[in-house]
Every structure is written in structure tokens, then in C-alpha cells.
Coordinates of C-alpha atoms and ligand atoms in Angstrom, one line a residue:
X1 CA -11.7 34.6 0.5
X2 CA -15.3 34.6 -0.6
X3 CA -16.6 31.1 -1.3
X4 CA -13.2 29.4 -0.6
X5 CA -13.4 26.9 2.2
X6 CA -10.8 26.2 4.8
X7 CA -10.4 22.4 5.1
X8 CA -7.2 21.2 6.6
X9 CA -6.3 17.6 5.5
X10 CA -9.2 17.9 3.0
X11 CA -11.6 16.0 5.4
X12 CA -14.6 17.6 3.8
X13 CA -13.4 18.0 0.2
X14 CA -14.0 15.7 -2.7
X15 CA -10.9 16.2 -5.0
X16 CA -12.1 14.1 -7.9
X17 CA -14.9 12.1 -9.4
X18 CA -14.0 8.4 -9.6
X19 CA -15.4 5.1 -10.9
X20 CA -12.8 2.9 -9.3
X21 CA -13.3 2.1 -5.6
X22 CA -16.4 2.5 -3.4
X23 CA -16.3 2.5 0.4
X24 CA -19.2 2.7 2.8
X25 CA -17.5 3.2 6.1
X26 CA -20.6 3.0 8.2
X27 CA -21.6 -0.4 6.8
X28 CA -18.1 -1.7 6.3
X29 CA -18.3 -2.1 2.5
X30 CA -15.4 -2.0 0.0
X31 CA -15.9 -2.6 -3.7
X32 CA -13.5 -2.4 -6.7
X33 CA -15.3 -1.4 -9.9
X34 CA -18.5 -2.7 -8.2
X35 CA -17.2 -6.1 -7.1
X36 CA -17.2 -6.8 -3.3
X37 CA -13.7 -7.2 -1.9
X38 CA -14.8 -10.5 -0.3
X39 CA -15.6 -12.0 -3.8
X40 CA -12.3 -10.7 -5.3
X41 CA -10.3 -12.0 -2.4
X42 CA -11.9 -15.4 -2.7
X43 CA -12.2 -15.9 -6.4
X44 CA -9.8 -13.5 -8.2
X45 CA -6.0 -13.2 -8.5
X46 CA -3.9 -10.1 -7.9
X47 CA -3.1 -9.7 -11.6
X48 CA -6.8 -10.1 -12.6
X49 CA -7.8 -7.6 -10.0
X50 CA -5.1 -5.2 -11.3
X51 CA -6.6 -5.5 -14.8
X52 CA -10.1 -4.8 -13.3
X53 CA -8.9 -1.7 -11.5
X54 CA -7.0 -0.3 -14.4
X55 CA -9.4 -1.3 -17.3
X56 CA -12.7 -1.2 -15.5
X57 CA -13.9 -4.7 -16.4
X58 CA -12.9 -8.2 -15.6
X59 CA -10.8 -9.7 -18.5
X60 CA -11.9 -12.8 -20.5
X61 CA -9.4 -15.7 -20.7
X62 CA -7.5 -14.4 -23.6
X63 CA -7.2 -10.9 -22.3
X64 CA -6.0 -12.1 -19.0
X65 CA -3.4 -14.4 -20.7
X66 CA -2.1 -11.4 -22.7
X67 CA -2.0 -9.1 -19.7
X68 CA -0.2 -11.7 -17.6
X69 CA 2.3 -12.3 -20.4
X70 CA 2.9 -8.5 -20.8
X71 CA 3.5 -8.0 -17.1
X72 CA 5.9 -10.9 -16.9
X73 CA 7.7 -9.6 -19.9
X74 CA 8.5 -6.5 -17.9
X75 CA 9.8 -7.9 -14.6
X76 CA 13.5 -7.4 -15.4
X77 CA 15.3 -4.1 -14.6
X78 CA 18.0 -2.3 -16.6
X79 CA 21.5 -3.5 -15.5
X80 CA 22.4 0.1 -14.5
X81 CA 19.6 0.2 -12.0
X82 CA 21.5 -2.5 -10.1
X83 CA 24.5 -0.2 -9.8
X84 CA 22.2 2.6 -8.6
X85 CA 20.8 0.1 -6.0
X86 CA 24.3 -0.8 -4.9
X87 CA 25.0 2.8 -4.0
X88 CA 22.6 2.8 -1.1
X89 CA 24.1 2.4 2.4
X90 CA 24.3 -1.3 3.5
X91 CA 21.6 -0.7 6.2
X92 CA 19.3 1.6 4.0
X93 CA 15.6 1.2 4.7
X94 CA 14.0 -0.9 1.9
X95 CA 11.2 1.6 1.6
X96 CA 13.6 4.5 1.1
X97 CA 15.3 2.4 -1.6
X98 CA 12.0 1.8 -3.3
X99 CA 11.1 5.5 -3.3
X100 CA 14.5 6.3 -4.9
X101 CA 14.5 3.5 -7.4
X102 CA 10.9 3.9 -8.6
X103 CA 11.6 7.5 -9.2
X104 CA 14.9 6.6 -11.0
X105 CA 12.9 4.5 -13.5
X106 CA 11.7 7.8 -15.1
X107 CA 15.3 8.3 -16.3
X108 CA 15.4 4.9 -17.9
X109 CA 12.1 5.4 -19.8
X110 CA 11.9 9.0 -21.2
X111 CA 9.0 7.8 -23.4
X112 CA 6.9 7.9 -20.2
X113 CA 6.7 11.7 -20.5
X114 CA 4.0 11.2 -23.2
X115 CA 1.4 11.1 -20.5
X116 CA -1.5 12.1 -22.8
X117 CA -0.8 9.2 -25.2
X118 CA -2.8 6.0 -24.4
X119 CA -0.2 3.6 -25.9
X120 CA 2.6 5.1 -23.8
X121 CA 0.4 4.9 -20.6
X122 CA -0.3 1.2 -21.3
X123 CA 3.4 0.5 -21.6
X124 CA 4.3 2.3 -18.3
X125 CA 1.5 0.4 -16.5
X126 CA 3.0 -3.0 -17.5
X127 CA 6.5 -1.8 -16.7
X128 CA 5.5 -0.5 -13.2
X129 CA 3.4 -3.6 -12.2
X130 CA 6.1 -5.9 -13.6
X131 CA 9.1 -4.2 -12.0
X132 CA 7.9 -3.1 -8.6
X133 CA 8.3 -6.6 -7.0
X134 CA 11.8 -6.8 -8.5
X135 CA 12.8 -3.5 -7.0
X136 CA 11.2 -4.5 -3.7
X137 CA 13.1 -7.8 -3.5
X138 CA 16.3 -6.1 -4.6
X139 CA 15.9 -3.6 -1.8
X140 CA 15.5 -6.4 0.8
X141 CA 18.5 -8.4 -0.5
X142 CA 20.7 -5.3 -0.7
X143 CA 19.9 -4.6 3.0
X144 CA 21.2 -8.1 3.8
X145 CA 24.1 -8.1 1.5
X146 CA 22.8 -11.0 -0.5
X147 CA 23.1 -11.3 -4.3
X148 CA 20.0 -10.2 -6.3
X149 CA 17.8 -13.0 -7.7
X150 CA 16.6 -12.6 -11.3
X151 CA 12.8 -12.9 -11.9
X152 CA 11.5 -16.4 -12.6
X153 CA 8.6 -15.9 -14.9
X154 CA 7.4 -19.5 -14.8
X155 CA 6.1 -18.6 -11.3
X156 CA 3.0 -16.7 -10.4
X157 CA 3.3 -12.9 -9.6
X158 CA 3.4 -13.6 -5.8
X159 CA 5.5 -16.8 -6.3
X160 CA 8.1 -15.0 -8.4
X161 CA 8.3 -12.2 -5.7
X162 CA 8.9 -14.9 -3.0
X163 CA 11.6 -16.4 -5.2
X164 CA 13.3 -13.1 -5.7
X165 CA 13.1 -12.5 -1.9
X166 CA 14.1 -15.8 -0.4
X167 CA 15.8 -18.0 -3.0
X168 CA 19.2 -18.9 -1.6
X169 CA 20.6 -21.6 -4.0
X170 CA 20.9 -22.2 -7.7
X171 CA 17.9 -24.5 -7.5
X172 CA 14.5 -23.3 -8.7
X173 CA 12.5 -21.8 -5.8
X174 CA 9.3 -23.7 -5.1
X175 CA 7.0 -21.3 -3.2
X176 CA 4.8 -22.8 -0.5
X177 CA 1.3 -22.7 -2.2
X178 CA -0.5 -21.6 0.9
X179 CA 1.9 -18.7 1.5
X180 CA 1.9 -17.8 -2.2
X181 CA -1.9 -17.7 -2.3
X182 CA -2.1 -15.7 1.0
X183 CA 0.4 -13.1 -0.3
X184 CA -1.7 -12.8 -3.5
X185 CA -4.8 -12.2 -1.5
X186 CA -3.0 -9.6 0.7
X187 CA -2.0 -7.8 -2.5
X188 CA -5.6 -7.8 -3.7
X189 CA -6.8 -6.4 -0.3
X190 CA -4.3 -3.5 -0.6
X191 CA -4.8 -2.8 -4.3
X192 CA -6.9 0.4 -3.9
X193 CA -8.6 2.4 -1.2
X194 CA -10.0 5.5 -2.9
X195 CA -8.5 8.9 -1.9
X196 CA -6.1 7.9 0.9
X197 CA -2.9 9.9 1.5
X198 CA -0.7 8.1 -1.0
X199 CA -3.3 8.0 -3.8
X200 CA -4.0 11.7 -3.2
X201 CA -0.2 12.3 -3.5
X202 CA -0.2 10.3 -6.8
X203 CA -3.1 12.3 -8.2
X204 CA -1.8 15.6 -7.0
X205 CA 1.7 15.1 -8.5
X206 CA 0.3 13.6 -11.7
X207 CA -1.8 16.7 -12.2
X208 CA 1.4 18.5 -13.3
X209 CA 1.5 15.8 -16.1
X210 CA 4.8 14.4 -14.8
X211 CA 5.7 10.8 -15.9
X212 CA 4.0 8.0 -13.8
X213 CA 7.3 6.8 -12.3
X214 CA 7.8 10.1 -10.5
X215 CA 4.1 10.1 -9.5
X216 CA 4.2 6.6 -8.1
X217 CA 7.5 7.4 -6.3
X218 CA 5.4 10.2 -4.6
X219 CA 2.8 7.6 -3.6
X220 CA 5.6 5.4 -2.2
X221 CA 7.0 8.4 -0.3
X222 CA 3.6 9.0 1.3
X223 CA 3.3 5.3 2.2
X224 CA 6.7 5.5 3.9
X225 CA 5.1 7.6 6.7
X226 CA 4.2 5.8 9.9
X227 CA 0.6 7.1 9.9
X228 CA 0.0 5.4 6.5
X229 CA 2.1 2.4 5.7
X230 CA 3.6 1.8 9.1
X231 CA 0.7 0.8 11.3
X232 CA 1.1 -3.0 11.0
X233 CA 4.7 -2.7 12.2
X234 CA 3.3 -0.7 15.2
X235 CA 0.9 -3.6 15.9
X236 CA 3.7 -6.1 16.1
X237 CA 5.6 -3.8 18.5
X238 CA 2.5 -3.4 20.6
X239 CA 1.8 -7.1 20.8
X240 CA 5.5 -7.8 21.7
X241 CA 5.2 -5.1 24.3
X242 CA 2.1 -6.7 25.9
X243 CA 4.0 -9.9 26.0
X244 CA 1.3 -12.3 27.2
X245 CA -2.5 -12.7 27.3
X246 CA -2.4 -12.0 31.1
X247 CA -1.2 -8.5 30.5
X248 CA -4.0 -7.5 28.2
X249 CA -6.5 -6.1 30.8
X250 CA -3.7 -3.7 32.1
X251 CA -2.9 -2.7 28.6
X252 CA -6.5 -2.0 27.7
X253 CA -6.8 0.1 30.9
X254 CA -3.7 2.2 29.9
X255 CA -5.2 2.8 26.4
X256 CA -8.5 3.9 27.9
X257 CA -6.7 6.3 30.2
X258 CA -5.1 7.9 27.2
X259 CA -1.6 6.4 27.4
X260 CA -1.3 5.4 23.8
X261 CA -3.6 3.8 21.2
X262 CA -4.7 0.3 20.4
X263 CA -2.8 0.0 17.1
X264 CA -4.6 -1.7 14.3
X265 CA -7.9 -0.4 15.6
X266 CA -10.0 2.5 14.3
X267 CA -10.1 4.1 10.9
X268 CA -10.9 7.5 9.4
X269 CA -13.5 6.1 7.1
X270 CA -14.6 2.7 8.5
X271 CA -16.9 3.1 11.6
X272 CA -17.5 -0.6 11.4
X273 CA -15.4 -3.8 11.0
X274 CA -12.9 -3.1 8.1
X275 CA -14.0 -5.8 5.6
X276 CA -10.3 -6.4 4.8
X277 CA -9.6 -7.2 8.4
X278 CA -12.1 -10.0 8.4
X279 CA -10.5 -11.6 5.4
X280 CA -7.0 -11.2 6.7
X281 CA -7.9 -12.8 10.0
X282 CA -9.0 -15.9 8.1
X283 CA -5.7 -15.9 6.1
X284 CA -3.7 -15.6 9.4
X285 CA -5.1 -19.0 10.5
X286 CA -4.3 -20.6 7.2
X287 CA -0.8 -19.3 7.2
X288 CA -0.1 -20.3 10.8
X289 CA -1.2 -23.8 9.9
X290 CA 1.8 -23.9 7.7
X291 CA 4.4 -21.9 9.6
X292 CA 3.5 -22.8 13.1
X293 CA 1.5 -20.6 15.5
X294 CA 3.0 -17.3 16.5
X295 CA 2.3 -16.7 20.2
X296 CA 1.5 -13.1 19.3
X297 CA -1.6 -14.3 17.4
X298 CA -3.1 -15.5 20.7
X299 CA -2.5 -12.1 22.2
X300 CA -4.1 -10.4 19.1
X301 CA -7.2 -12.6 19.2
X302 CA -7.8 -12.0 22.9
X303 CA -7.1 -8.3 22.6
X304 CA -9.6 -8.1 19.8
X305 CA -12.2 -10.0 21.8
X306 CA -11.9 -7.8 24.9
X307 CA -11.8 -4.6 22.9
X308 CA -15.0 -5.5 20.9
X309 CA -16.8 -6.0 24.2
X310 CA -15.6 -2.8 25.8
X311 CA -17.8 0.3 25.8
X312 CA -14.8 2.6 25.2
X313 CA -14.0 1.0 21.8
X314 CA -17.6 0.2 20.8
X315 CA -18.8 3.7 21.7
X316 CA -16.2 5.3 19.5
X317 CA -16.9 2.8 16.7
X318 CA -13.3 1.5 16.9
X319 CA -13.0 -1.9 15.1
X320 CA -10.0 -3.8 13.8
X321 CA -8.5 -2.4 10.6
X322 CA -6.5 -3.9 7.8
X323 CA -3.3 -3.6 9.8
X324 CA -4.4 -5.6 12.9
X325 CA -3.5 -9.0 11.5
X326 CA -1.4 -8.3 8.4
X327 CA 1.9 -7.8 10.1
X328 CA 1.6 -11.1 11.9
X329 CA 1.1 -12.8 8.6
X330 CA 4.1 -11.1 7.0
X331 CA 6.3 -11.9 10.0
X332 CA 5.3 -15.6 9.8
X333 CA 6.2 -15.6 6.1
X334 CA 9.7 -14.4 6.9
X335 CA 9.4 -10.7 6.0
X336 CA 11.2 -8.3 8.4
X337 CA 9.1 -5.4 9.6
X338 CA 11.1 -2.9 7.4
X339 CA 9.5 -4.7 4.4
X340 CA 5.9 -4.2 5.5
X341 CA 5.3 -0.8 3.8
X342 CA 7.2 -2.2 0.7
X343 CA 4.6 -5.1 0.5
X344 CA 1.8 -2.5 0.8
X345 CA 3.4 -0.6 -2.1
X346 CA 3.4 -3.6 -4.4
X347 CA -0.2 -4.3 -3.7
X348 CA -1.2 -0.6 -4.1
X349 CA 0.6 0.0 -7.4
X350 CA -2.4 -1.0 -9.7
X351 CA -4.7 1.2 -7.6
X352 CA -2.3 4.2 -8.0
X353 CA -2.0 3.5 -11.7
X354 CA -5.8 3.3 -12.2
X355 CA -6.2 6.6 -10.3
X356 CA -3.4 8.2 -12.3
X357 CA -5.0 7.2 -15.6
X358 CA -8.5 8.4 -14.5
X359 CA -6.9 11.7 -13.3
X360 CA -5.0 12.5 -16.4
X361 CA -8.0 11.6 -18.7
X362 CA -10.5 13.7 -16.6
X363 CA -11.3 16.8 -18.6
X364 CA -12.4 18.5 -15.4
X365 CA -9.0 18.2 -13.7
X366 CA -6.3 20.8 -13.8
X367 CA -3.0 21.2 -12.0
X368 CA -3.7 20.8 -8.3
X369 CA -3.4 24.1 -6.6
X370 CA -5.1 24.7 -3.3
X371 CA -5.2 28.1 -1.7
X372 CA -4.3 29.1 1.9
X373 CA -5.4 31.4 4.7
X374 CA -2.4 33.7 5.1
X375 CA -1.6 34.5 8.7
X376 CA 2.0 35.9 8.3
X377 CA 3.4 39.4 8.6
X378 CA 1.8 42.3 6.8
X379 CA 3.8 44.3 4.1
X380 CA 7.0 45.8 5.5
X381 CA 10.2 47.3 4.1
X382 CA 13.5 45.5 3.7
X383 CA 16.1 46.6 6.3
X384 CA 19.8 46.3 5.2
X385 CA 21.9 44.0 7.4
X386 CA 24.0 46.6 9.1
X387 CA 20.9 48.7 10.0
X388 CA 19.0 45.9 11.7
X389 CA 18.7 46.2 15.5
Ligands
LIG1 N1 -7.1 3.3 20.3 C1 -7.6 4.0 21.2 N2 -8.4 5.1 21.0 C2 -8.6 5.4 19.8 C3 -8.0 4.8 18.7 C4 -7.2 3.7 19.0 N3 -6.7 2.9 18.0 N4 -8.4 5.4 17.5 C5 -9.2 6.4 17.9 N5 -9.3 6.5 19.2 C6 -10.1 7.4 20.0 C7 -9.5 8.8 20.1 O1 -8.7 8.9 21.2 C8 -10.7 9.6 20.1 O2 -11.2 9.6 21.4 P1 -11.9 10.9 22.1 O3 -13.1 11.1 21.2 O4 -12.2 10.5 23.5 O5 -10.9 12.0 22.0 C9 -11.7 8.9 19.2 O6 -11.4 7.5 19.2 C10 -11.7 9.4 17.7 O7 -10.3 9.3 17.3 P2 -9.7 10.2 16.1 O8 -8.3 10.3 16.3 O9 -10.5 11.5 16.0 O10 -10.1 9.3 14.9 P3 -9.5 9.5 13.4 O11 -10.5 9.1 12.5 O12 -8.9 10.9 13.2 O13 -8.2 8.5 13.4 C11 -6.9 6.6 13.0 C12 -8.2 7.3 12.7 C13 -6.8 5.4 12.1 C14 -5.7 7.5 12.8 C15 -7.0 6.2 14.5 O14 -8.1 5.3 14.8 C16 -5.7 5.5 15.0 O15 -4.7 6.2 15.4 N6 -5.6 4.1 15.0 C17 -4.4 3.4 15.4 C18 -3.4 3.4 14.2 C19 -3.9 2.5 13.1 O16 -4.3 1.4 13.3 N7 -3.7 3.0 11.8 C20 -4.1 2.3 10.6 C21 -5.2 2.9 9.9 S1 -5.8 1.8 8.5 C22 -4.4 1.8 7.4 C23 -4.5 2.8 6.3 O17 -5.6 2.9 5.7 O18 -3.5 3.5 6.0

């Protein structure tokens, strides 16, 4: 194989050059287009951050207004998509529905095949960011048998999503401002994370120059996996299993003896506190002020405190990651655990789109085509069926 390297899971391979997201895992630094995640979480909005990721710079007032208008203009879905949605089983997992319906959008917008045309790309970006919360909320309501709620474009991006999820009467939905802001910040924190599994899937699929709906559906499919989008659900199950603060020492002991992992701890890249986890912990307190304190929060706080003083976790550089507190917040807001990866997908869509555009515009990229080390049978002759032993 000459100079070809063997690198399972691409742990030591850079698959692209990128200007979008910077991570320093040793120091716990995350920046989008140079801006620290802490500043964006505090001062920006999700739609402004989406603009930054996709266009490379923060917008001025006018550009932000046009961008926001354009995205709101694309929140509705075609009526036939509703019929498609209705065809899923009553108990279909919302993330499975999202994978299917995002992919189906490619059949509604055949113009999206013009991947090399900038104007077409811009249109698909607006459509995807506009429609993904609509599809997400429809998938939730379908699973409950509730009628779908049309987008309310007077509301903010997060507020409209909450309305499409939870509105139960004819009356206009008034989102709780604390929960609306918290959800917006959670979307910002999930908006990009360089070459993670789903982004790598989007880039790899896009390299065939397929339309972005198909590529983003591939990203959603990758996120559906428990090792990627499912860890916050596992944290909730773990906290419920521990049951009370008194049981934490025994639980820690079992983790240290290899009987399972402390979910929401450790990260492939961060060998320090995940900067997103710090912000999320603060949001958790703000949300619980509104919704009432979830007893699982007390278990989480104590678990974190004990783990951060324990040589096992400190020695292996295992710190809380983005998933340690996010599930608790989603649960307090009324989202069922099935919806957690769907929320992740809404937040990650601008990142996937920014990476898609960078990939298809990169003259050094070609269709993704890794090689393999072949370990199968050597050449042999075909034996007709009735002559086989
Ligand atoms: N609890 C207990 N021990 C752990 C944990 C944990 N959460 N994570 C790693 N370790 C130990 C592991 O047993 C190993 O110990 P030893 O050296 O004695 O064999 C050592 O730490 C290194 O572990 P690793 O599996 O080689 O580390 P990795 O970089 O391959 O895995 C990880 C990263 C995130 C898969 C892992 O830390 C993990 O399973 N964490 C729990 C699940 C979780 O929270 N996932 C969310 C990740 S962030 C969301 C995202 O970006 O998608």
C-alpha cells in the first residue's frame, strides 16, 4: 500500500481544511469563526450565529433583518409533506421521522441539485434552517397523535418552535421568555463542532455533489446513533438509576471497577472542561428557577463534584461534556427524551450547511473515497451449486 495509512475511525487524519470552527481540546476552547463560544452564547442569537457560521462574518443590522425575514419566509412545508408524515407508524421515533422527511425535501425542491450554483445554495440554506424546526415539531406531534401547528412567524426562531411543539389551543402561544432564551442558547452551543461524526457524514455524502437535503439527512442519520446524539438521554437514565444523592458513592465505585461509564463525562477531543458544559450548567439553574427544581439536578451536581475530586476521573482527564446537563434542561422544558437528538439536529443544521458549502467550494476536494486493507479470501474459482461439497 506504499504511503497509504491505516487509520480506523480517522483518528489521525485531517479530511479537510476549514475556517469555520476551532477547538483546543487541551485548553477547553471552542470558537466559531474566531468568536469564543462564551461570547456568542451570552450576546448573540441562534439566527445571528447561523449567519456567522455560514457567511463567515457577523451581519450588520440590515443583513440580519433580511436573513431573519428570509428564514421565516421558509418555515412552512408543502402540504404533501404532511401526508408523508402521516404515513409513519403512530409510535415512530421522531428522529427516524426527521431523517426520512429531511431526505424527502429533496424531491420537493429539484432545483437543489444545482449544487455548484451559489444562488441555489443560498436558497436551500434558508429553506433548511427555516423548515427543520417545523419538521421536528411535526414529528413530535405525530407521535402523540396531536394536530400539527402552523409556524407563527411573529415569534422568534426558538419561540416559534416552542409554539409548534406545545400550542394546544387556538390562542396565540406565548413562550416563556426564560425557556425561549435558554433554548436559543442551547441551539447556539450545538451549532457546530468541526469534524464530528455527523459533519463528516454530511461532507462525505456531499462530496458526490448530491443535493443538500440528502446530505443533511445523512447528518441526521449519524446523529440518530446513541454514541453521537443519544448521550444526554443516557445521562437522564443514569441519574434516574442512581435515584438519590446517597447512592452516588456506590455508583462511582461501580464505574471505577469498570461496570459502565459515567455518562456525560469524557470527550474524544476535550481533555479539559467542555466549555459548552459550563454554559449549560448556568442555564440549567435559570431554567429550574422557572420550572421548579428537578431532584435529578441535585444528583448531577453532587456526582460532578465527587467525580472532579476523584483521581480516576482527573487522571484520565474526564470532565463533564455538553450532554451532562442538557438533557435535564430539555426534560424540564417538557421535551420527551426521544426529542433530544432532534433538538441537537435543529441546532447543528447551520453548522452542517456551513461545512457543506465549504466542502463543495473547496477546489482541493474530490469525491470521498478511502482505501482499505483487504484481508479476505485470495483468488479462487467459482464452483457450480451441485458440485459444492
Ligand atoms: N466514565 C468512566 N470512564 C471513562 C469514561 C466515562 N464517561 N470515558 C472514558 N473513560 C475511561 C475509559 O474507560 C478509559 O480508561 P482506561 O484507560 O483505564 O481503559 C479512558 O477513560 C479513556 O477512554 P476512551 O474510551 O479511550 O476515550 P475516548 O476518547 O475514546 O471516548 C467518549 C470518548 C466520549 C466516547 C467517552 O469518554 C465516553 O464514553 N463518555 C460517556 C458517553 C458520553 O458522555 N458521550 C458524549 C460525548 S460528547 C457529545 C458529542 O460530541 O457527540
